[in-house]
PDB file of C-alpha atoms in Angstrom:
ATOM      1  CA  UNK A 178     -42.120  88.903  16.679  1.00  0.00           C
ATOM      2  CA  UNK A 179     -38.839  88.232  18.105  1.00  0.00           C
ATOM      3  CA  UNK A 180     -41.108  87.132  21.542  1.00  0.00           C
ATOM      4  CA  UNK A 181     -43.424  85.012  19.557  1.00  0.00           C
ATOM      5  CA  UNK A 182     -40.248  82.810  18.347  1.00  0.00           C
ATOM      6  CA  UNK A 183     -38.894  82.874  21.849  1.00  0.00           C
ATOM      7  CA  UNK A 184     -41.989  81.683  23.347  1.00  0.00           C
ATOM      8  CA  UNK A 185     -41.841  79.074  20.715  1.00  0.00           C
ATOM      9  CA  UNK A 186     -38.373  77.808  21.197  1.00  0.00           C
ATOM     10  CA  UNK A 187     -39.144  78.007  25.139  1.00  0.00           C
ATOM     11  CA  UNK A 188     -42.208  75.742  24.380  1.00  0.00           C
ATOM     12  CA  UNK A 189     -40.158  73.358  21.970  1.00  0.00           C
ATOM     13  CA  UNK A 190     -37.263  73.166  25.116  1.00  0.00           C
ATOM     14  CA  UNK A 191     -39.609  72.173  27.423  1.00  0.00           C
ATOM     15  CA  UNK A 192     -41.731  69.524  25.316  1.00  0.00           C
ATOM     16  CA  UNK A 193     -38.288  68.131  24.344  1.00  0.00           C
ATOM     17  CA  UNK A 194     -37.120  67.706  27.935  1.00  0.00           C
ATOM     18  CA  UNK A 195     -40.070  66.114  28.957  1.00  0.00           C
ATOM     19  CA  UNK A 196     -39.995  63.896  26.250  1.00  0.00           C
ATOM     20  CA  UNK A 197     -36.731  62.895  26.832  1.00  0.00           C
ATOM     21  CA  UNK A 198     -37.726  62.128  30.757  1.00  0.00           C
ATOM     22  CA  UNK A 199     -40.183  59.943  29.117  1.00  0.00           C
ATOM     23  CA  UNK A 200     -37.967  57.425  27.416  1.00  0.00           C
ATOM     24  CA  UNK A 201     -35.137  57.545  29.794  1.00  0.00           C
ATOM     25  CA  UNK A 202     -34.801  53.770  31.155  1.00  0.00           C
ATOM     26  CA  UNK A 203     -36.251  52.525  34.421  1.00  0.00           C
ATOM     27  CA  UNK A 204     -33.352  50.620  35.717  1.00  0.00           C
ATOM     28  CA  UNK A 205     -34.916  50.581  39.133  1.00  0.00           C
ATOM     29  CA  UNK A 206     -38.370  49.594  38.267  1.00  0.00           C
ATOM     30  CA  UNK A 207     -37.003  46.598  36.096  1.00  0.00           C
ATOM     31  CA  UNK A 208     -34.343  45.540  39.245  1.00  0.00           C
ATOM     32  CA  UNK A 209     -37.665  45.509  41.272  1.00  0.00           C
ATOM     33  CA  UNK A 210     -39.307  43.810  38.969  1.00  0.00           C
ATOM     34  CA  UNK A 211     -37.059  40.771  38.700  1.00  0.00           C
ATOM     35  CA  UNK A 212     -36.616  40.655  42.451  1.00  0.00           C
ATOM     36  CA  UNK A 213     -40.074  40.206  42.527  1.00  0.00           C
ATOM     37  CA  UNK A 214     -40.202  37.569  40.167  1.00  0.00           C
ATOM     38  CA  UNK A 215     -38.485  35.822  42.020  1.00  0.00           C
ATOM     39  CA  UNK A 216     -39.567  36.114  45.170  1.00  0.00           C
ATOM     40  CA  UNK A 217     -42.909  34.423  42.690  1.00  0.00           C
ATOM     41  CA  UNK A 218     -40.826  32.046  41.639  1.00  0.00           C
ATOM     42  CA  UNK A 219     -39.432  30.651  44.604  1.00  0.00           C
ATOM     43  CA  UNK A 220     -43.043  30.480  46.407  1.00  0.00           C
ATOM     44  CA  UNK A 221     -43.879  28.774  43.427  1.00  0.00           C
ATOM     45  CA  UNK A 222     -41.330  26.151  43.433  1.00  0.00           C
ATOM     46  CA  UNK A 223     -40.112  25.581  46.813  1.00  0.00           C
ATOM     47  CA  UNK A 224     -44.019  24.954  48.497  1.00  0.00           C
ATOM     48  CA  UNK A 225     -43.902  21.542  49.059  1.00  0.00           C
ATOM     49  CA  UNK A 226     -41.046  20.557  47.604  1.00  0.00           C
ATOM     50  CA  UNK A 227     -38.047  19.226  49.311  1.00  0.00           C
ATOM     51  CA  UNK A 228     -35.504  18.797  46.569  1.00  0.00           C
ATOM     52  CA  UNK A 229     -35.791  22.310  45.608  1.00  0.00           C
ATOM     53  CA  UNK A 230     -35.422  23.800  48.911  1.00  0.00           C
ATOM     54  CA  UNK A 231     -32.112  21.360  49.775  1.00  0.00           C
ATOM     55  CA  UNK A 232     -30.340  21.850  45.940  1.00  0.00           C
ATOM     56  CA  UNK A 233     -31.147  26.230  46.245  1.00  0.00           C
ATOM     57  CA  UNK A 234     -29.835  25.290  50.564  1.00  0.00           C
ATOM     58  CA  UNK A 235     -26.577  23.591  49.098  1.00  0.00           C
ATOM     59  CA  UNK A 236     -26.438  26.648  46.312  1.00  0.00           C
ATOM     60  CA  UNK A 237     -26.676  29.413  49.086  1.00  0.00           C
ATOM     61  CA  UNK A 238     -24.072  27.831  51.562  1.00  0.00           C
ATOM     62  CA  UNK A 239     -21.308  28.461  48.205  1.00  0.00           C
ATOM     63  CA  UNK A 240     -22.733  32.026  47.183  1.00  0.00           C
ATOM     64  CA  UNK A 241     -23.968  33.430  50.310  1.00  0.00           C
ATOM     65  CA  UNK A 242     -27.039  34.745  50.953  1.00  0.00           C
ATOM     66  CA  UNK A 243     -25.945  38.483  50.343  1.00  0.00           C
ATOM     67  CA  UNK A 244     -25.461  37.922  46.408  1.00  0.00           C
ATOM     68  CA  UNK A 245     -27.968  34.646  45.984  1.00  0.00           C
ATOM     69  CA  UNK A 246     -30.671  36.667  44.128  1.00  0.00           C
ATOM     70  CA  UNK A 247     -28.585  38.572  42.063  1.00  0.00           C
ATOM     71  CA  UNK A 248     -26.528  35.437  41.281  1.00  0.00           C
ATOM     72  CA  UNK A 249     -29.349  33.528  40.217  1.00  0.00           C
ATOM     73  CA  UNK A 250     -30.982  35.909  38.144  1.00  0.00           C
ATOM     74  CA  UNK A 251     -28.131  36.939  36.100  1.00  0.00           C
ATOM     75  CA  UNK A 252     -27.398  33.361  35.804  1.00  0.00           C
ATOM     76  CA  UNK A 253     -30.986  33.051  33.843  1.00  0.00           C
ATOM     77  CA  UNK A 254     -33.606  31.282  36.650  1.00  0.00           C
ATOM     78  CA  UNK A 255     -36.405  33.555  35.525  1.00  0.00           C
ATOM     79  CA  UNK A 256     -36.247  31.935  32.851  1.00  0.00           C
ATOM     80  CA  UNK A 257     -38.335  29.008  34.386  1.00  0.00           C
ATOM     81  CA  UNK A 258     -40.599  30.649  34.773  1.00  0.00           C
ATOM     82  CA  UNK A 259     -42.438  30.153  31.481  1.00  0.00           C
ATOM     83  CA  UNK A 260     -41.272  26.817  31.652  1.00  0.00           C
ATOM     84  CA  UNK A 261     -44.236  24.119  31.846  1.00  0.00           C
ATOM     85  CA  UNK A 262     -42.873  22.357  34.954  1.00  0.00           C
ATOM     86  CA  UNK A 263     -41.161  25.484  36.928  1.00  0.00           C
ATOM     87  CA  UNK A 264     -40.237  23.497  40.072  1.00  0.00           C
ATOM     88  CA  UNK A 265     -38.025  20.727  38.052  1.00  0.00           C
ATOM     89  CA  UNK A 266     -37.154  23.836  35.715  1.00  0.00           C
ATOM     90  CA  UNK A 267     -35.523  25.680  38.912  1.00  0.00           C
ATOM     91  CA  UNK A 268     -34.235  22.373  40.515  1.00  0.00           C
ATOM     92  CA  UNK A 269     -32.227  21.254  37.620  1.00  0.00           C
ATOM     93  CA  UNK A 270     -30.947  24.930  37.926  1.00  0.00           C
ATOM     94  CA  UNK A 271     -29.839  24.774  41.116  1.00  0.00           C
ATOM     95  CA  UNK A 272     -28.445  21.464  40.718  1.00  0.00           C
ATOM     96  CA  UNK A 273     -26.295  22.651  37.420  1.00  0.00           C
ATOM     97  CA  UNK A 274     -25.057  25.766  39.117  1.00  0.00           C
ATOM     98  CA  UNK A 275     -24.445  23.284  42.149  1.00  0.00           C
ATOM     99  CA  UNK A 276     -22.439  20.790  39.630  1.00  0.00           C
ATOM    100  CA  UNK A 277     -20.366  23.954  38.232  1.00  0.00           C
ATOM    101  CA  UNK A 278     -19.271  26.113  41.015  1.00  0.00           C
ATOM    102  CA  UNK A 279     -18.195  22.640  43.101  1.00  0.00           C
ATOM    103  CA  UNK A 280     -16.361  21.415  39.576  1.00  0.00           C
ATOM    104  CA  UNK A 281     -14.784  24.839  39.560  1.00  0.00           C
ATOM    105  CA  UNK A 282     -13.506  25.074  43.163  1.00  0.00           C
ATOM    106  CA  UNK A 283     -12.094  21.283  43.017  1.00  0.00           C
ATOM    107  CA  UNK A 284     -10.443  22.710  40.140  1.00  0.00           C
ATOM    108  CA  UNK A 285      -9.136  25.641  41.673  1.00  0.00           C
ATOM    109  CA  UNK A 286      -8.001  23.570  44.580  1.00  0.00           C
ATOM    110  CA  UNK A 287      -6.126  21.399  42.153  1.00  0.00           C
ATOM    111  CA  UNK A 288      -4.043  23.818  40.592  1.00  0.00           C
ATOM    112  CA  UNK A 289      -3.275  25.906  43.982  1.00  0.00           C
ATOM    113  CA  UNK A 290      -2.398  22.443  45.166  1.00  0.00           C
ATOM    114  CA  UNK A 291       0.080  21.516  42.136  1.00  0.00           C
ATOM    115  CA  UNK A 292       1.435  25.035  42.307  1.00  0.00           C
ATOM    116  CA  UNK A 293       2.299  25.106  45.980  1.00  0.00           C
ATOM    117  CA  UNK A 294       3.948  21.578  44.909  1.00  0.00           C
ATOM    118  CA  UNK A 295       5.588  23.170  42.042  1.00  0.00           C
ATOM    119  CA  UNK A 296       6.934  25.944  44.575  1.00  0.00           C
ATOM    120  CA  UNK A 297       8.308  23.566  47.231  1.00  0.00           C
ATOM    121  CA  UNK A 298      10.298  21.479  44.256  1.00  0.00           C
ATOM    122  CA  UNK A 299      11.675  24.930  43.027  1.00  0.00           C
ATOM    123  CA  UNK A 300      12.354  26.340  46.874  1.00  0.00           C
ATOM    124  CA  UNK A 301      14.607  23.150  47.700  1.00  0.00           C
ATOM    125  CA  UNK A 302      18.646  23.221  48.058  1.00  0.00           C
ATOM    126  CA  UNK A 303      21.042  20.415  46.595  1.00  0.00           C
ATOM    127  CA  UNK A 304      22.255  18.113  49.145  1.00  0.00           C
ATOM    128  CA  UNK A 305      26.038  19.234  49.290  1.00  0.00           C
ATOM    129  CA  UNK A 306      28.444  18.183  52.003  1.00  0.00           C
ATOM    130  CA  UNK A 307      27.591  21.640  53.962  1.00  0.00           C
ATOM    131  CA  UNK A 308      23.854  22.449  53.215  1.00  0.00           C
ATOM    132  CA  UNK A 309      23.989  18.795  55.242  1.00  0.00           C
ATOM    133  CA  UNK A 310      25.967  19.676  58.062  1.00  0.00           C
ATOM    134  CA  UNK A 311      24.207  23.127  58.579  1.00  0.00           C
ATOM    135  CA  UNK A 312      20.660  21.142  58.373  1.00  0.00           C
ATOM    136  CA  UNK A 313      21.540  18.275  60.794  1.00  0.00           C
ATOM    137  CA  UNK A 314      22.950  21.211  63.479  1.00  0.00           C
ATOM    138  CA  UNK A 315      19.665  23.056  62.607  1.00  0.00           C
ATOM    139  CA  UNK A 316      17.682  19.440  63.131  1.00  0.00           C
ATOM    140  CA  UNK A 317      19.648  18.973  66.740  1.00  0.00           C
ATOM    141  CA  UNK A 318      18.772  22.603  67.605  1.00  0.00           C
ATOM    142  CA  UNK A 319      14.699  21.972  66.679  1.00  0.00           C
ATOM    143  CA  UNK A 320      14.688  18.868  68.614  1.00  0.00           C
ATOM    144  CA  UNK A 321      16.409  20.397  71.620  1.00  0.00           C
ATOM    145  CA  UNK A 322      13.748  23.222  71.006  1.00  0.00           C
ATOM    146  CA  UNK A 323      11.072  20.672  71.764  1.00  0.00           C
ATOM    147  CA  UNK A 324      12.513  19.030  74.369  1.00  0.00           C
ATOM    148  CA  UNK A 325      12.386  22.679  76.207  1.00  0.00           C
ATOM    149  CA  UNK A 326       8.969  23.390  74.641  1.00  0.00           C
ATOM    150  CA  UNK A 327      10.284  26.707  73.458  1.00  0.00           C
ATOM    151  CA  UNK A 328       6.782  27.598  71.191  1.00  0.00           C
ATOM    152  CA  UNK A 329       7.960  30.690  70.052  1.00  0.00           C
ATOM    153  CA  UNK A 330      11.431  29.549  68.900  1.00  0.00           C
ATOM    154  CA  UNK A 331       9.445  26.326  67.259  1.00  0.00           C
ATOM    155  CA  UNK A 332       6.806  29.106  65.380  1.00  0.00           C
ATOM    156  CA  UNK A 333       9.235  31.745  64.316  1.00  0.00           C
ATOM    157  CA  UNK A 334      12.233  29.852  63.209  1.00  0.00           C
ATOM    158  CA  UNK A 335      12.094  26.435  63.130  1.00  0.00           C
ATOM    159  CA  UNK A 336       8.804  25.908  60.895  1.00  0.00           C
ATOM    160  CA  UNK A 337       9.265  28.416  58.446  1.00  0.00           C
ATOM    161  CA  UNK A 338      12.807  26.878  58.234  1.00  0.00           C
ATOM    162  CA  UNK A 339      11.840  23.552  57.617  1.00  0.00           C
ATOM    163  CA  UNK A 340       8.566  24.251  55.850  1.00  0.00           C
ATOM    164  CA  UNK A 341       6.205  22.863  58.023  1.00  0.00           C
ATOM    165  CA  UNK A 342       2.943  22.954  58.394  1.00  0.00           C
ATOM    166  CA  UNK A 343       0.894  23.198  62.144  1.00  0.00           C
ATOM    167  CA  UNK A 344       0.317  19.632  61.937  1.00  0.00           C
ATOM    168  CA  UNK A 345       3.783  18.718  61.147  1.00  0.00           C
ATOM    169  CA  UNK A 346       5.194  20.412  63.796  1.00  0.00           C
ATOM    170  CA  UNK A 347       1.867  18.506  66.032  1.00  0.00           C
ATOM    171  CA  UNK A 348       3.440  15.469  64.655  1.00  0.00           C
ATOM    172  CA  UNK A 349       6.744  15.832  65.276  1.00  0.00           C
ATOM    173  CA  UNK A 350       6.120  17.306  69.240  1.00  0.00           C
ATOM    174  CA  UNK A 351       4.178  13.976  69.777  1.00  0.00           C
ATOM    175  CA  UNK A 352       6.679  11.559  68.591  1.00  0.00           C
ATOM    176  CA  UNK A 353       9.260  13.388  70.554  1.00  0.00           C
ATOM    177  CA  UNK A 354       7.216  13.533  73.511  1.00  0.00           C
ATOM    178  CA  UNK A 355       7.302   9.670  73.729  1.00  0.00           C
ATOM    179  CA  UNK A 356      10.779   9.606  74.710  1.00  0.00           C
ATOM    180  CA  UNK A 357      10.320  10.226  78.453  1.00  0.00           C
ATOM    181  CA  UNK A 358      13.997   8.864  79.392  1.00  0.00           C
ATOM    182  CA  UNK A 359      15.021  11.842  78.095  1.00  0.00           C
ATOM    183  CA  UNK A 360      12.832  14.112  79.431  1.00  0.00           C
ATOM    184  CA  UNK A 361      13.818  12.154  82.633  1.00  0.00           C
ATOM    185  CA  UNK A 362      17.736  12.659  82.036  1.00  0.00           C
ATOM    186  CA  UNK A 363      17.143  16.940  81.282  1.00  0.00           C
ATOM    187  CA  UNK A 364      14.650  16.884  84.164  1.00  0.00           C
ATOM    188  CA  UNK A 365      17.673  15.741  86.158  1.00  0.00           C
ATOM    189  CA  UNK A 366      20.359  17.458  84.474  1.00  0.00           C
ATOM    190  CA  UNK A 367      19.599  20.458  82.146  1.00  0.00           C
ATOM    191  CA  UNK A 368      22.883  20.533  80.752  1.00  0.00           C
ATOM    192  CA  UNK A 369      22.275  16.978  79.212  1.00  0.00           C
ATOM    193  CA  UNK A 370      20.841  19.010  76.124  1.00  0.00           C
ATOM    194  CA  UNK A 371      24.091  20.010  74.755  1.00  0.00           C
ATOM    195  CA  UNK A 372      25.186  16.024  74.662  1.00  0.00           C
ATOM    196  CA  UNK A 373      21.477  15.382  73.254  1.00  0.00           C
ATOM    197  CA  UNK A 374      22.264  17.995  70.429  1.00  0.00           C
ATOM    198  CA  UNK A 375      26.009  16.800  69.961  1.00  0.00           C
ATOM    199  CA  UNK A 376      24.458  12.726  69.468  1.00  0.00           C
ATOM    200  CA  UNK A 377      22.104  14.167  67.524  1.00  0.00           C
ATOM    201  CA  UNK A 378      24.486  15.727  65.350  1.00  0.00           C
ATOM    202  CA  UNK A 379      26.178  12.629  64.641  1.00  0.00           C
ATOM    203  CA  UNK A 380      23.595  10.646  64.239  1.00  0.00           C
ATOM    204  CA  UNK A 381      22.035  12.553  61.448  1.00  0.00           C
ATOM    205  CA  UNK A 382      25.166  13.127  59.875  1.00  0.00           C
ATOM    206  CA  UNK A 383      25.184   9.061  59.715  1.00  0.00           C
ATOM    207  CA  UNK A 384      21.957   9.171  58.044  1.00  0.00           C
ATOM    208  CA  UNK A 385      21.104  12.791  56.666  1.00  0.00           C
ATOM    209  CA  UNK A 386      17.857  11.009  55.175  1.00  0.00           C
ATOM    210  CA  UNK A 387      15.953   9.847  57.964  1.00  0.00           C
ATOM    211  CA  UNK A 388      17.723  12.486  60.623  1.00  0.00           C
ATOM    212  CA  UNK A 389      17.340  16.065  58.999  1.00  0.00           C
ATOM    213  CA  UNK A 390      13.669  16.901  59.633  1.00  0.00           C
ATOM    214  CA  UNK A 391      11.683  17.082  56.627  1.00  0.00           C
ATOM    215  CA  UNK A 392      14.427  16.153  54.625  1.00  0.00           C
ATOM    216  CA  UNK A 393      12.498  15.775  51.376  1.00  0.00           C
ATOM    217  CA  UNK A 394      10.723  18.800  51.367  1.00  0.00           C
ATOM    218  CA  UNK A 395      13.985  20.875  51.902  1.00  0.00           C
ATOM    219  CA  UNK A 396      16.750  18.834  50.000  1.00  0.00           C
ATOM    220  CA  UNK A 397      16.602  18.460  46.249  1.00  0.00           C
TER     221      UNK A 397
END
């Protein structure tokens, strides 16, 4: 008796398990099966039709090919495909996800942009007697830096100093390198760069404004 009901319950366990094997969800199988659909889809739609192929082009170049599909379908595409005119079903797609992910960069630019702006305002010193002084001796020093095209000096100090991007400190090499009398005079005389710095000095002190480099973005 008691080998009956075990053979029973041993019977039961095993129907169960297999039952429960039964029902358990084919993630797989599905993920195939939209992938596939698709791949339909876009045979469908893009044969012979320009528009589709450049908006889904224009779509890949801002998702990347590695996570277009999955991108797509989560974002609802298969639904076109019951749609009665599939290709202008999946090119107004593409165009709307187009349309939002450009909207939403631009946006994101935007802000990054007005915080960076909002950092520079906060990062900038009041324009007392001394901050003045120490910026027009640290303006003489830069210049004197170009003049003896000392890169790594210009990199390492000078434009995180003055908060300057590459193509400031582009700029500002080019408008010094105009100035070939004195390039002439330190060719001539090197220690003509201490007289250079000390004019310099004075000059700027004269007219902090227009002298200290990047005056605006440093001075409050």
């Amino acid at each position: 008796m008691k080998v009956s009901k075990i053979l029973i319950c041993t019977i039961i366990s095993i129907l169960a398990a297999g039952c429960a094997k039964k029902n358990l969800p084919t993630k797989n199988s599905e993920a195939i099966s939209k992938t596939e659909q698709l791949s339909l889809l876009k045979q469908q739609t893009e044969a012979n039709d320009p528009y589709v192929v450049d908006a889904k082009t224009q779509l890949l170049q801002i998702i990347g090919d590695k996570n277009f599909d999955n991108y797509v379908i989560k974002r609802g595409i298969l639904n076109c495909k019951s749609d009665n005119t599939p290709s202008s079903c999946v090119l107004s797609f593409y165009l709307n996800e187009n349309y939002k992910l450009k909207y939403d960069m631009q946006l994101k630019k935007v802000v990054e942009e007005n915080q960076a702006e909002h950092n520079i305002e906060l990062s900038k010193i009041k324009a007392t007697e001394n901050n003045i002084k120490n910026y027009c001796q640290y303006s003489a020093d830069f210049v004197t830096a170009i003049y003896t095209k000392d890169t790594t000096k210009i990199k390492q100090y000078f434009q995180p100093q003055f908060k300057m991007s590459e193509q400031d400190i582009l700029s500002l090499q080019t408008k010094i390198a105009k100035d070939n009398y004195s390039y002439f005079l330190i060719d001539e005389n090197p220690s003509i760069l201490q007289e250079i710095k000390v004019d310099y000095v004075e000059k700027c002190l004269s007219d902090p404004k227009k002298n200290i480099i990047n005056y605006f973005n440093i001075f409050r």
